[in-house]
Every structure is written in C-alpha cells, then in structure tokens.
Amino acid sequence: MRAIIHPHQFSGTYRIPASKSHTIRRLLFATLAEGISILDYPLDSLDARSCVAVCRAFGARIEEVRESAEEARRSGNPNAPAADGSRLARWVVTGVGKNVLGQPNLQTPEDVLNVGNSGTTLYLALAIAGLHSGISIFTGDHQIRRRSAQNLLSALEGLGVRAQSSRNNGCAPIIIQGPWKGGRVSIECPTSQYLSALLIAAPLAPAGVITEIDVPLLNEKPYVEMTLAYLNAQNVRYEAAADRSYFKIWGGAAYKPMGGTVPGDFSSAAFPACAAAISAGKVTLLGLDPEDTQGDKALFEYLASMGCQVEWKKQGNDWTLTVAAPARLQGQILDLNATPDALPAMAATACFATGTTRLINVPNARIKETDRIAVMASELSRMGASITELPDGLVIEGGRGLSGTEVQGHDDHRVVMALAIAGLACQGTTSVDTAEAAAVTYPGFLELLGADMIQ
C-alpha cells in the first residue's frame, strides 16, 4: 500500500494512542499474575496483538471489550476504529499465577509463537518462556528473523535455560526451555529490551534462586527505568547499582493483578508534533503524562531547543501538550542514545531547520526493524536532503528545499511515518510505499495526516 502526501500545514487537537512499551509490559505482567487485570485503553496495534497472541499461548485468558462508535466518541477512545466503527476499550486478562511448587503456571504453547514484527514481545517473552520446562519456539516476520538476540540467548543459557537459535546466529526461529536456575551473567545491551526481559522474568524463579546481572553496556536506559517502576509496584526484592551496571534479583516473587488506563505513547506523539514543526503548524496533544518514565518524552525538549514553543497545561486530572512551530527551526546537536526511536522523526524535522543538525551517539538505531540510520539517509537523500551517515548517527544540512518523490518505507513503521511527515513541506507530491507498516504502532496516523491510501 502507498501513502500519497500533498504538502499542507498540519494543525489540530489529537489524542495520542497508548504506549506500546507500557501496553506490552502490562500484558506480560498481567499474564504472569494471579487473578484478573483490567487494562483500559491499551494500544490496539499489530505489535500489541502479537503480544496478546503470545500471552494466550502461555495460558492467559484475555477478553476484549469494545466501545461503539458513539461510546468511543464520548470517551475520547484513541484507538483506530474497526469497520463497524467500534474501538478497543480494554483487555480483561486472567493470569496464570503460580502452581503448587511456586513456579509460574505457564502453559506449553501448542504451536510456534509468531511475534510478527514485535521485537519487544520477542525479547521479553523469550525470558518468560525460560521460567518453565516446556519447549517454546519463537519466530516472526522477515525483519524479526534478521534481528539477532544472541546476547540475550547467551545470558539465558548462563542462567540454566536452553536458548538456541535454529540457525545458530541468534535470530529466530529460537527454541527456549527452562527451568531458570539463576547464577551470575554478563550481558551487553545495545537494546534495553534484553535487560528488561531478564528483570521481568528473574523474580519469578523459585524461592532461593538468585540472579545476578552485570551490564557493561546499556542503551535506552529510560526503558529499563520503566521496567523497574513495574517491579517496584510489585514489591519485587532486588538490588541495583545506581548506574544500572549491576543487578541482583531474588526469586520467589508472585505478581499481583494490575489495572488502570495505559499511558499515552511519547514515541507516537513524536509524529504529529514533528509534523506541526515541519509544516508551520500547531498541535495540542492529549493523553500524555509529563511524569511518565518513557524516554521519548525527551523529543519535546529537542523540538524546544530547535525553536518550537512547547507547553504543558494541567486541566483537571489531565494534561495537554501544545507544540507550535517557530518562524524558523534551528539545527542542533542531539544525543539520541536514550531515544533511538526518535531518530526517523528528528531526521525528517532537521531537513527543514536552518544550519546543521547532528543526531549522535545512537548506534542502537541500526538494530531496529531496519538500519534506520542508513535507511533515513538514503530515503531523505532521494528527496533532496543534504545528509551524511555516521557510524552512530546522521549529519543533516538543513534549509534546502525538498522535493516530493517516490520513497521506500522499508516495512518500518517509524520510517514510513517520518517520510510521510517530511512530505508535508516538500515541493510536489510524496509517495511512501509499505505504508501499511504504520499500523504496527500507530494505526490511523497516515489518515490523520491527510494521506491518500492506495493499493
């Protein structure tokens, strides 16, 4: 599918869908808990539904509750509508709890677990699968099958888990079989999801089992803080170095059910915010919380440093975030190590800023759904950008007029959306292929942008 974007100003008020990172973590904690969790307004996306399928395969019962079109209008439901106009309102999750031996009562999956395009689901579920003695086999789409999890697999093996890539390259298909025996391992984490996986699973090892983790490299630290916030809410016993280079986790924990509204996604909010910055517009974003642990809320600091007016306001119990474009965006030096998902949107934005923008210290952007450094350099260059690829980032000489043309989205949701927002300020029409990939995290965004969708 192609998205056709005609240049125009992007403005308005938009409610941001729930965070993918929070949604997937809550689904997994709810699956492992004893009792019923109610997740209100979770993200309804391809990645989230991949996680639901894995949770069901492990034995969780998950009921889907939907709102009619009128109910969704009244509630401000941010999820995309189905053909009948209804929208996902909540998932009611009955978790597996623990058995009489104090082990997670996980069901051995009857079939191969296909995580689709969801790396978060894959990495976190790999560790969870190591908690029981049944065999779990994981696979995914063509991008997942190229993303090595070798560091995580090696750490799991060091903890007594059978963790084997069928092709011996760390990539799916992957075979996992417990039990988790504990011990001390060292793991470099170019993606924080490796560490989050171990932190979520380790407390559910049998009582008396201790897991120690040395972390000589950690990118995307805010997402580990998110995971630790969930462990704290569950009263998990652990020790952690202040710089997060070492953890000690005691087994024997049991997770409790959870509830509440899933927080809005700062990673998704990047796209309407940058769309406004690029097109001289103004947006007000609803559903975000400035106190949330998501790393990508830093993107709004990046936009402010480039000259945008960024303002939080409290209205009752809710916050609004307004982003208004300046008369002229200014290039900046931005360290994206903690926020690699921001690279595509910021690269597109930087093309329309005066002067030079350097996006640095973000080699982890190369191991996402695509090598986003290489892909964004290639596709923005097609549009006329002056852009240089670095080993760990991009240098963008802004202020040049870009021209609409046919560009490739590479089946990467963030690349597709970044190229689409760039099209708002190009001369002529922009056509982005594999546009359907946007549904991985933000269904309906391209329609919100005013794109024409063609087969």
CSV table of C-alpha atoms in Angstrom, one decimal:
chain,number,residue,atom,x,y,z
A,1,MET,CA,0.0,0.0,0.0
A,2,ARG,CA,1.2,3.5,-0.8
A,3,ALA,CA,0.5,6.7,1.2
A,4,ILE,CA,0.3,9.8,-1.0
A,5,ILE,CA,1.0,13.1,0.8
A,6,HIS,CA,0.4,16.5,-0.6
A,7,PRO,CA,2.1,19.5,1.1
A,8,HIS,CA,-0.1,21.3,3.6
A,9,GLN,CA,0.0,22.7,7.2
A,10,PHE,CA,-0.7,20.2,9.9
A,11,SER,CA,-2.6,21.5,13.0
A,12,GLY,CA,-5.3,20.4,15.4
A,13,THR,CA,-6.0,18.6,18.6
A,14,TYR,CA,-5.2,14.9,18.8
A,15,ARG,CA,-5.5,12.2,21.5
A,16,ILE,CA,-2.4,10.0,21.4
A,17,PRO,CA,-2.8,6.2,21.5
A,18,ALA,CA,-1.4,4.2,24.4
A,19,SER,CA,2.3,3.4,24.7
A,20,LYS,CA,3.4,0.3,23.0
A,21,SER,CA,6.1,-0.2,25.7
A,22,HIS,CA,3.6,0.1,28.6
A,23,THR,CA,0.9,-2.0,26.8
A,24,ILE,CA,3.2,-4.9,26.2
A,25,ARG,CA,4.7,-4.8,29.7
A,26,ARG,CA,1.3,-4.7,31.2
A,27,LEU,CA,0.0,-7.6,29.1
A,28,LEU,CA,3.0,-9.7,30.2
A,29,PHE,CA,2.8,-8.8,33.9
A,30,ALA,CA,-1.0,-9.5,33.8
A,31,THR,CA,-0.4,-12.8,32.2
A,32,LEU,CA,2.1,-13.8,34.9
A,33,ALA,CA,-0.1,-12.5,37.8
A,34,GLU,CA,-2.6,-14.5,39.9
A,35,GLY,CA,-6.1,-13.0,39.2
A,36,ILE,CA,-7.7,-10.6,36.9
A,37,SER,CA,-6.1,-7.4,35.5
A,38,ILE,CA,-8.1,-4.8,33.5
A,39,LEU,CA,-6.1,-2.8,31.0
A,40,ASP,CA,-8.1,0.3,30.0
A,41,TYR,CA,-7.5,1.8,26.6
A,42,PRO,CA,-4.4,-0.2,25.7
A,43,LEU,CA,-2.7,0.3,22.3
A,44,ASP,CA,-4.6,-1.6,19.6
A,45,SER,CA,-1.8,-2.2,17.1
A,46,LEU,CA,-0.2,-5.1,15.3
A,47,ASP,CA,2.6,-5.3,17.8
A,48,ALA,CA,0.2,-5.3,20.8
A,49,ARG,CA,-1.9,-8.0,19.2
A,50,SER,CA,1.2,-10.1,18.6
A,51,CYS,CA,1.8,-9.9,22.4
A,52,VAL,CA,-1.8,-10.9,23.1
A,53,ALA,CA,-1.4,-14.0,21.0
A,54,VAL,CA,1.8,-15.0,22.9
A,55,CYS,CA,0.1,-14.4,26.2
A,56,ARG,CA,-2.9,-16.6,25.2
A,57,ALA,CA,-0.5,-19.3,24.1
A,58,PHE,CA,1.1,-19.2,27.6
A,59,GLY,CA,-2.3,-19.8,29.1
A,60,ALA,CA,-3.7,-16.4,29.9
A,61,ARG,CA,-7.4,-15.7,29.2
A,62,ILE,CA,-7.8,-12.4,27.5
A,63,GLU,CA,-11.3,-10.9,26.9
A,64,GLU,CA,-11.6,-8.0,24.5
A,65,VAL,CA,-14.1,-5.2,25.3
A,66,ARG,CA,-15.0,-2.8,22.6
A,67,GLU,CA,-16.9,0.5,22.6
A,68,SER,CA,-19.4,1.5,19.9
A,69,ALA,CA,-18.7,4.5,17.7
A,70,GLU,CA,-20.8,6.7,20.0
A,71,GLU,CA,-19.3,5.4,23.2
A,72,ALA,CA,-15.8,5.9,21.7
A,73,ARG,CA,-16.7,9.5,20.8
A,74,ARG,CA,-17.8,10.3,24.3
A,75,SER,CA,-14.8,8.6,26.0
A,76,GLY,CA,-12.2,10.0,23.6
A,77,ASN,CA,-11.0,6.5,22.8
A,78,PRO,CA,-7.7,7.0,20.9
A,79,ASN,CA,-7.7,3.6,19.2
A,80,ALA,CA,-8.4,3.2,15.4
A,81,PRO,CA,-12.0,2.2,14.6
A,82,ALA,CA,-12.9,-1.2,13.1
A,83,ALA,CA,-15.1,-1.4,10.0
A,84,ASP,CA,-18.2,-1.2,12.2
A,85,GLY,CA,-16.9,1.9,14.0
A,86,SER,CA,-16.2,0.2,17.3
A,87,ARG,CA,-12.9,0.6,19.1
A,88,LEU,CA,-10.9,-1.5,21.6
A,89,ALA,CA,-11.7,-0.2,25.1
A,90,ARG,CA,-10.0,-2.7,27.3
A,91,TRP,CA,-8.4,-6.1,27.7
A,92,VAL,CA,-9.5,-8.2,30.7
A,93,VAL,CA,-6.6,-10.6,31.5
A,94,THR,CA,-6.9,-13.6,33.7
A,95,GLY,CA,-3.3,-14.5,34.6
A,96,VAL,CA,-1.7,-17.9,35.0
A,97,GLY,CA,-0.3,-17.3,38.5
A,98,LYS,CA,1.9,-19.9,40.2
A,99,ASN,CA,1.5,-23.7,40.7
A,100,VAL,CA,1.8,-25.6,44.0
A,101,LEU,CA,5.6,-25.7,43.5
A,102,GLY,CA,5.8,-22.0,43.4
A,103,GLN,CA,6.6,-21.9,39.7
A,104,PRO,CA,4.8,-19.8,37.0
A,105,ASN,CA,1.8,-21.9,35.8
A,106,LEU,CA,2.7,-21.3,32.2
A,107,GLN,CA,1.2,-23.5,29.5
A,108,THR,CA,3.5,-25.1,27.0
A,109,PRO,CA,2.5,-23.4,23.6
A,110,GLU,CA,0.7,-25.8,21.3
A,111,ASP,CA,2.3,-24.2,18.2
A,112,VAL,CA,5.2,-21.9,17.2
A,113,LEU,CA,4.8,-18.4,18.6
A,114,ASN,CA,4.8,-15.9,15.9
A,115,VAL,CA,5.6,-12.4,17.2
A,116,GLY,CA,5.0,-10.7,13.8
A,117,ASN,CA,7.1,-7.5,13.8
A,118,SER,CA,7.3,-7.1,17.5
A,119,GLY,CA,10.8,-7.1,18.8
A,120,THR,CA,9.6,-6.0,22.3
A,121,THR,CA,7.3,-9.1,22.5
A,122,LEU,CA,10.0,-11.4,21.3
A,123,TYR,CA,12.8,-10.3,23.7
A,124,LEU,CA,10.6,-10.1,26.8
A,125,ALA,CA,8.7,-13.4,26.1
A,126,LEU,CA,12.0,-15.3,25.5
A,127,ALA,CA,13.0,-14.8,29.1
A,128,ILE,CA,9.5,-15.5,30.4
A,129,ALA,CA,9.5,-18.8,28.4
A,130,GLY,CA,12.6,-19.8,30.3
A,131,LEU,CA,10.7,-20.0,33.6
A,132,HIS,CA,9.1,-23.3,32.7
A,133,SER,CA,10.3,-26.7,31.5
A,134,GLY,CA,8.1,-26.9,28.4
A,135,ILE,CA,9.5,-26.1,25.0
A,136,SER,CA,8.6,-22.7,23.3
A,137,ILE,CA,9.6,-21.9,19.7
A,138,PHE,CA,9.5,-18.3,18.6
A,139,THR,CA,9.5,-16.8,15.1
A,140,GLY,CA,8.4,-13.6,13.4
A,141,ASP,CA,8.3,-11.7,10.2
A,142,HIS,CA,11.2,-11.2,7.8
A,143,GLN,CA,12.6,-8.3,9.9
A,144,ILE,CA,12.4,-10.2,13.2
A,145,ARG,CA,14.2,-13.2,11.6
A,146,ARG,CA,17.2,-10.8,10.8
A,147,ARG,CA,17.5,-9.3,14.3
A,148,SER,CA,19.9,-11.2,16.4
A,149,ALA,CA,19.1,-11.8,20.1
A,150,GLN,CA,22.4,-13.6,20.7
A,151,ASN,CA,23.4,-11.5,23.8
A,152,LEU,CA,20.1,-12.4,25.4
A,153,LEU,CA,20.3,-16.0,24.5
A,154,SER,CA,23.8,-16.3,25.9
A,155,ALA,CA,22.7,-14.7,29.2
A,156,LEU,CA,19.7,-17.1,29.4
A,157,GLU,CA,22.0,-20.1,28.8
A,158,GLY,CA,24.2,-18.8,31.6
A,159,LEU,CA,21.1,-18.9,33.9
A,160,GLY,CA,20.4,-22.5,33.1
A,161,VAL,CA,17.9,-22.0,30.3
A,162,ARG,CA,18.1,-23.8,26.9
A,163,ALA,CA,18.2,-20.9,24.5
A,164,GLN,CA,19.0,-21.9,20.9
A,165,SER,CA,18.8,-20.1,17.6
A,166,SER,CA,17.8,-22.7,15.0
A,167,ARG,CA,20.3,-21.0,12.6
A,168,ASN,CA,23.0,-20.5,15.2
A,169,ASN,CA,23.1,-16.8,14.5
A,170,GLY,CA,20.9,-15.5,17.4
A,171,CYS,CA,18.0,-14.9,15.1
A,172,ALA,CA,14.5,-16.5,15.1
A,173,PRO,CA,13.4,-19.2,14.9
A,174,ILE,CA,14.5,-19.6,18.6
A,175,ILE,CA,13.9,-22.5,20.9
A,176,ILE,CA,13.5,-21.9,24.7
A,177,GLN,CA,13.2,-24.4,27.5
A,178,GLY,CA,13.6,-23.8,31.2
A,179,PRO,CA,13.9,-24.1,34.1
A,180,TRP,CA,15.6,-21.0,35.3
A,181,LYS,CA,18.4,-21.9,37.7
A,182,GLY,CA,19.9,-18.5,38.4
A,183,GLY,CA,23.6,-17.5,38.7
A,184,ARG,CA,25.6,-14.6,37.5
A,185,VAL,CA,25.8,-13.5,33.9
A,186,SER,CA,27.2,-10.5,32.0
A,187,ILE,CA,25.2,-9.0,29.1
A,188,GLU,CA,25.9,-6.1,26.8
A,189,CYS,CA,22.6,-4.4,26.0
A,190,PRO,CA,22.6,-2.4,22.7
A,191,THR,CA,18.9,-2.6,23.2
A,192,SER,CA,17.4,-2.1,26.7
A,193,GLN,CA,14.9,-4.9,26.0
A,194,TYR,CA,17.5,-7.6,26.7
A,195,LEU,CA,17.8,-6.3,30.3
A,196,SER,CA,14.1,-5.7,30.8
A,197,ALA,CA,13.5,-9.3,29.7
A,198,LEU,CA,15.8,-10.6,32.4
A,199,LEU,CA,14.4,-8.2,35.1
A,200,ILE,CA,10.8,-9.2,34.4
A,201,ALA,CA,11.5,-13.0,34.5
A,202,ALA,CA,14.1,-13.3,37.3
A,203,PRO,CA,11.8,-12.5,40.2
A,204,LEU,CA,9.5,-15.5,39.3
A,205,ALA,CA,12.3,-18.0,39.6
A,206,PRO,CA,11.8,-20.4,42.5
A,207,ALA,CA,12.4,-19.1,46.0
A,208,GLY,CA,16.1,-19.4,46.9
A,209,VAL,CA,17.2,-18.8,43.3
A,210,ILE,CA,19.3,-15.6,42.9
A,211,THR,CA,20.0,-14.0,39.6
A,212,GLU,CA,22.9,-11.5,39.2
A,213,ILE,CA,23.4,-9.5,36.1
A,214,ASP,CA,26.4,-7.4,35.1
A,215,VAL,CA,25.6,-4.8,32.4
A,216,PRO,CA,28.8,-3.4,30.8
A,217,LEU,CA,26.8,-1.6,28.1
A,218,LEU,CA,23.3,-0.2,28.4
A,219,ASN,CA,21.5,1.8,25.7
A,220,GLU,CA,18.0,3.2,26.1
A,221,LYS,CA,18.2,3.4,29.9
A,222,PRO,CA,14.8,5.1,30.4
A,223,TYR,CA,13.1,2.0,29.3
A,224,VAL,CA,14.9,0.0,32.0
A,225,GLU,CA,13.6,2.6,34.5
A,226,MET,CA,10.1,1.9,33.2
A,227,THR,CA,10.6,-1.8,33.9
A,228,LEU,CA,12.0,-1.1,37.3
A,229,ALA,CA,8.9,1.0,38.1
A,230,TYR,CA,6.7,-2.0,37.4
A,231,LEU,CA,8.9,-4.2,39.7
A,232,ASN,CA,8.7,-1.6,42.4
A,233,ALA,CA,4.9,-1.6,42.1
A,234,GLN,CA,5.0,-5.4,42.5
A,235,ASN,CA,7.2,-5.1,45.6
A,236,VAL,CA,9.9,-7.2,44.0
A,237,ARG,CA,13.1,-7.6,46.0
A,238,TYR,CA,16.2,-6.6,44.1
A,239,GLU,CA,19.4,-4.6,44.3
A,240,ALA,CA,20.6,-2.3,41.6
A,241,ALA,CA,23.8,-0.2,41.0
A,242,ALA,CA,23.0,3.5,40.7
A,243,ASP,CA,24.4,3.4,37.1
A,244,ARG,CA,22.4,0.2,36.3
A,245,SER,CA,25.6,-1.7,35.7
A,246,TYR,CA,24.7,-4.5,38.1
A,247,PHE,CA,21.5,-6.1,39.4
A,248,LYS,CA,20.8,-8.8,42.0
A,249,ILE,CA,17.3,-10.3,41.9
A,250,TRP,CA,15.8,-12.8,44.4
A,251,GLY,CA,13.4,-15.4,43.2
A,252,GLY,CA,10.1,-16.4,44.8
A,253,ALA,CA,8.1,-13.3,43.9
A,254,ALA,CA,4.5,-13.5,42.8
A,255,TYR,CA,2.9,-10.8,40.6
A,256,LYS,CA,-0.4,-9.2,41.5
A,257,PRO,CA,-3.1,-8.1,39.0
A,258,MET,CA,-2.9,-4.5,37.8
A,259,GLY,CA,-5.4,-2.1,36.3
A,260,GLY,CA,-5.9,1.5,35.1
A,261,THR,CA,-5.5,3.4,31.8
A,262,VAL,CA,-2.4,2.7,29.8
A,263,PRO,CA,-0.4,5.9,29.4
A,264,GLY,CA,-0.2,7.6,26.0
A,265,ASP,CA,2.8,7.0,23.8
A,266,PHE,CA,5.5,9.7,23.5
A,267,SER,CA,7.1,7.7,20.7
A,268,SER,CA,3.9,8.0,18.7
A,269,ALA,CA,3.3,11.6,19.8
A,270,ALA,CA,6.6,12.5,18.0
A,271,PHE,CA,5.0,12.3,14.6
A,272,PRO,CA,2.1,14.8,15.0
A,273,ALA,CA,4.5,17.1,16.9
A,274,CYS,CA,7.2,16.9,14.2
A,275,ALA,CA,4.6,17.2,11.5
A,276,ALA,CA,3.5,20.5,13.0
A,277,ALA,CA,7.1,21.7,13.4
A,278,ILE,CA,7.8,20.9,9.8
A,279,SER,CA,4.7,22.4,8.3
A,280,ALA,CA,4.5,25.6,10.3
A,281,GLY,CA,1.5,24.2,12.3
A,282,LYS,CA,0.4,23.9,15.9
A,283,VAL,CA,-0.9,20.8,17.6
A,284,THR,CA,-2.4,20.1,21.0
A,285,LEU,CA,-1.8,16.5,22.2
A,286,LEU,CA,-3.9,14.7,24.7
A,287,GLY,CA,-3.3,11.6,26.8
A,288,LEU,CA,0.3,12.2,27.7
A,289,ASP,CA,1.8,12.5,31.2
A,290,PRO,CA,4.9,14.6,31.8
A,291,GLU,CA,5.8,12.4,34.8
A,292,ASP,CA,5.9,9.2,32.8
A,293,THR,CA,9.2,7.2,32.5
A,294,GLN,CA,9.1,7.0,28.7
A,295,GLY,CA,12.4,8.1,27.3
A,296,ASP,CA,10.9,9.6,24.2
A,297,LYS,CA,9.3,12.5,26.1
A,298,ALA,CA,12.8,14.0,25.6
A,299,LEU,CA,11.8,14.6,22.0
A,300,PHE,CA,9.8,17.6,23.1
A,301,GLU,CA,13.0,19.0,24.6
A,302,TYR,CA,14.7,18.5,21.2
A,303,LEU,CA,11.9,20.4,19.5
A,304,ALA,CA,12.1,23.2,22.1
A,305,SER,CA,15.8,23.5,21.5
A,306,MET,CA,15.1,23.9,17.8
A,307,GLY,CA,12.8,26.8,18.5
A,308,CYS,CA,9.4,25.3,18.9
A,309,GLN,CA,7.0,26.5,21.5
A,310,VAL,CA,6.3,23.5,23.8
A,311,GLU,CA,3.8,24.0,26.7
A,312,TRP,CA,2.3,21.6,29.2
A,313,LYS,CA,-1.0,22.6,30.9
A,314,LYS,CA,-3.0,20.8,33.6
A,315,GLN,CA,-6.7,20.6,33.0
A,316,GLY,CA,-8.4,18.8,35.9
A,317,ASN,CA,-6.7,15.5,36.2
A,318,ASP,CA,-5.4,15.5,32.6
A,319,TRP,CA,-2.5,17.2,30.8
A,320,THR,CA,-2.4,18.8,27.4
A,321,LEU,CA,0.8,19.4,25.5
A,322,THR,CA,0.9,22.1,22.8
A,323,VAL,CA,3.7,22.3,20.2
A,324,ALA,CA,3.8,25.3,17.9
A,325,ALA,CA,6.3,25.7,15.0
A,326,PRO,CA,8.7,28.7,15.2
A,327,ALA,CA,9.2,31.1,12.4
A,328,ARG,CA,12.4,29.2,11.6
A,329,LEU,CA,13.6,25.9,13.0
A,330,GLN,CA,17.3,25.9,14.1
A,331,GLY,CA,19.7,23.0,13.7
A,332,GLN,CA,21.0,21.4,16.9
A,333,ILE,CA,23.4,18.7,18.2
A,334,LEU,CA,21.1,16.0,19.7
A,335,ASP,CA,22.3,12.9,21.7
A,336,LEU,CA,19.7,10.2,20.9
A,337,ASN,CA,21.3,7.3,22.8
A,338,ALA,CA,18.3,7.1,25.2
A,339,THR,CA,15.8,7.8,22.5
A,340,PRO,CA,16.7,5.8,19.3
A,341,ASP,CA,13.1,5.6,18.2
A,342,ALA,CA,13.1,9.4,17.8
A,343,LEU,CA,15.8,9.3,15.0
A,344,PRO,CA,13.5,8.9,12.0
A,345,ALA,CA,11.2,11.8,13.0
A,346,MET,CA,14.0,14.1,14.1
A,347,ALA,CA,16.0,13.3,10.9
A,348,ALA,CA,12.9,14.4,8.9
A,349,THR,CA,12.5,17.5,11.0
A,350,ALA,CA,16.1,18.5,10.7
A,351,CYS,CA,15.9,18.7,7.0
A,352,PHE,CA,13.7,21.8,7.4
A,353,ALA,CA,15.9,23.5,10.0
A,354,THR,CA,18.4,26.3,9.3
A,355,GLY,CA,22.0,25.2,9.8
A,356,THR,CA,23.4,21.8,10.7
A,357,THR,CA,21.8,19.2,12.9
A,358,ARG,CA,23.8,16.3,14.3
A,359,LEU,CA,22.0,13.2,15.6
A,360,ILE,CA,24.7,11.4,17.6
A,361,ASN,CA,25.5,8.5,19.9
A,362,VAL,CA,22.7,6.4,18.6
A,363,PRO,CA,24.3,3.2,17.0
A,364,ASN,CA,21.3,1.3,18.5
A,365,ALA,CA,19.2,2.8,15.8
A,366,ARG,CA,20.9,0.4,13.4
A,367,ILE,CA,19.4,-2.7,15.1
A,368,LYS,CA,15.7,-1.8,15.0
A,369,GLU,CA,13.2,-3.0,12.3
A,370,THR,CA,15.7,-1.7,9.8
A,371,ASP,CA,19.1,0.0,10.0
A,372,ARG,CA,17.3,3.3,10.5
A,373,ILE,CA,20.5,5.4,10.1
A,374,ALA,CA,21.2,4.0,6.7
A,375,VAL,CA,17.5,3.9,5.6
A,376,MET,CA,16.8,7.5,6.6
A,377,ALA,CA,20.0,8.8,5.0
A,378,SER,CA,19.1,7.0,1.7
A,379,GLU,CA,15.4,8.0,1.5
A,380,LEU,CA,15.8,11.6,2.6
A,381,SER,CA,18.6,12.0,0.1
A,382,ARG,CA,16.1,10.9,-2.6
A,383,MET,CA,14.0,13.9,-1.6
A,384,GLY,CA,17.0,16.2,-2.0
A,385,ALA,CA,18.3,16.4,1.6
A,386,SER,CA,22.0,17.0,2.3
A,387,ILE,CA,22.6,14.2,4.8
A,388,THR,CA,25.7,12.3,5.8
A,389,GLU,CA,25.7,9.0,7.5
A,390,LEU,CA,27.9,8.5,10.6
A,391,PRO,CA,28.6,5.1,12.3
A,392,ASP,CA,26.4,6.3,15.2
A,393,GLY,CA,24.1,8.9,13.7
A,394,LEU,CA,23.4,11.5,11.0
A,395,VAL,CA,24.6,14.9,10.0
A,396,ILE,CA,21.9,17.0,8.2
A,397,GLU,CA,22.5,20.3,6.5
A,398,GLY,CA,19.1,21.9,6.7
A,399,GLY,CA,17.4,24.7,4.8
A,400,ARG,CA,17.4,23.1,1.4
A,401,GLY,CA,14.1,22.7,-0.4
A,402,LEU,CA,13.0,19.0,-0.6
A,403,SER,CA,11.0,17.6,-3.5
A,404,GLY,CA,8.3,15.1,-3.3
A,405,THR,CA,9.1,11.8,-5.0
A,406,GLU,CA,8.6,8.1,-4.5
A,407,VAL,CA,10.4,6.8,-1.4
A,408,GLN,CA,10.5,3.4,0.3
A,409,GLY,CA,9.2,2.8,3.8
A,410,HIS,CA,11.1,-0.5,4.1
A,411,ASP,CA,8.2,-2.1,6.0
A,412,ASP,CA,9.3,0.0,9.0
A,413,HIS,CA,6.5,1.9,10.8
A,414,ARG,CA,8.7,4.7,12.0
A,415,VAL,CA,10.4,5.2,8.7
A,416,VAL,CA,7.0,5.3,6.9
A,417,MET,CA,5.6,7.9,9.2
A,418,ALA,CA,8.8,10.0,9.2
A,419,LEU,CA,8.9,10.1,5.4
A,420,ALA,CA,5.2,11.0,5.3
A,421,ILE,CA,5.6,14.0,7.6
A,422,ALA,CA,8.6,15.1,5.5
A,423,GLY,CA,6.2,15.2,2.6
A,424,LEU,CA,4.1,17.9,4.2
A,425,ALA,CA,6.8,20.5,3.4
A,426,CYS,CA,8.1,19.2,0.1
A,427,GLN,CA,7.5,20.7,-3.3
A,428,GLY,CA,5.1,18.3,-5.0
A,429,THR,CA,3.7,15.0,-4.1
A,430,THR,CA,5.4,12.4,-1.9
A,431,SER,CA,4.6,8.7,-2.3
A,432,VAL,CA,5.6,6.3,0.5
A,433,ASP,CA,5.4,2.5,-0.1
A,434,THR,CA,4.7,-0.2,2.6
A,435,ALA,CA,2.5,2.4,4.3
A,436,GLU,CA,0.5,-0.4,6.0
A,437,ALA,CA,3.5,-0.8,8.3
A,438,ALA,CA,2.4,2.3,10.3
A,439,ALA,CA,-0.3,0.1,11.9
A,440,VAL,CA,2.5,-1.6,13.9
A,441,THR,CA,2.3,1.2,16.5
A,442,TYR,CA,0.0,4.0,15.2
A,443,PRO,CA,-3.0,2.7,13.2
A,444,GLY,CA,-4.8,5.6,11.6
A,445,PHE,CA,-1.9,8.1,11.7
A,446,LEU,CA,-1.5,8.4,7.9
A,447,GLU,CA,-5.2,9.1,7.6
A,448,LEU,CA,-4.9,11.7,10.4
A,449,LEU,CA,-2.1,13.3,8.3
A,450,GLY,CA,-4.5,13.6,5.4
A,451,ALA,CA,-2.7,11.0,3.2
A,452,ASP,CA,-4.4,9.2,0.4
A,453,MET,CA,-4.0,5.5,0.7
A,454,ILE,CA,-3.8,3.5,-2.5
A,455,GLN,CA,-3.2,-0.2,-3.1
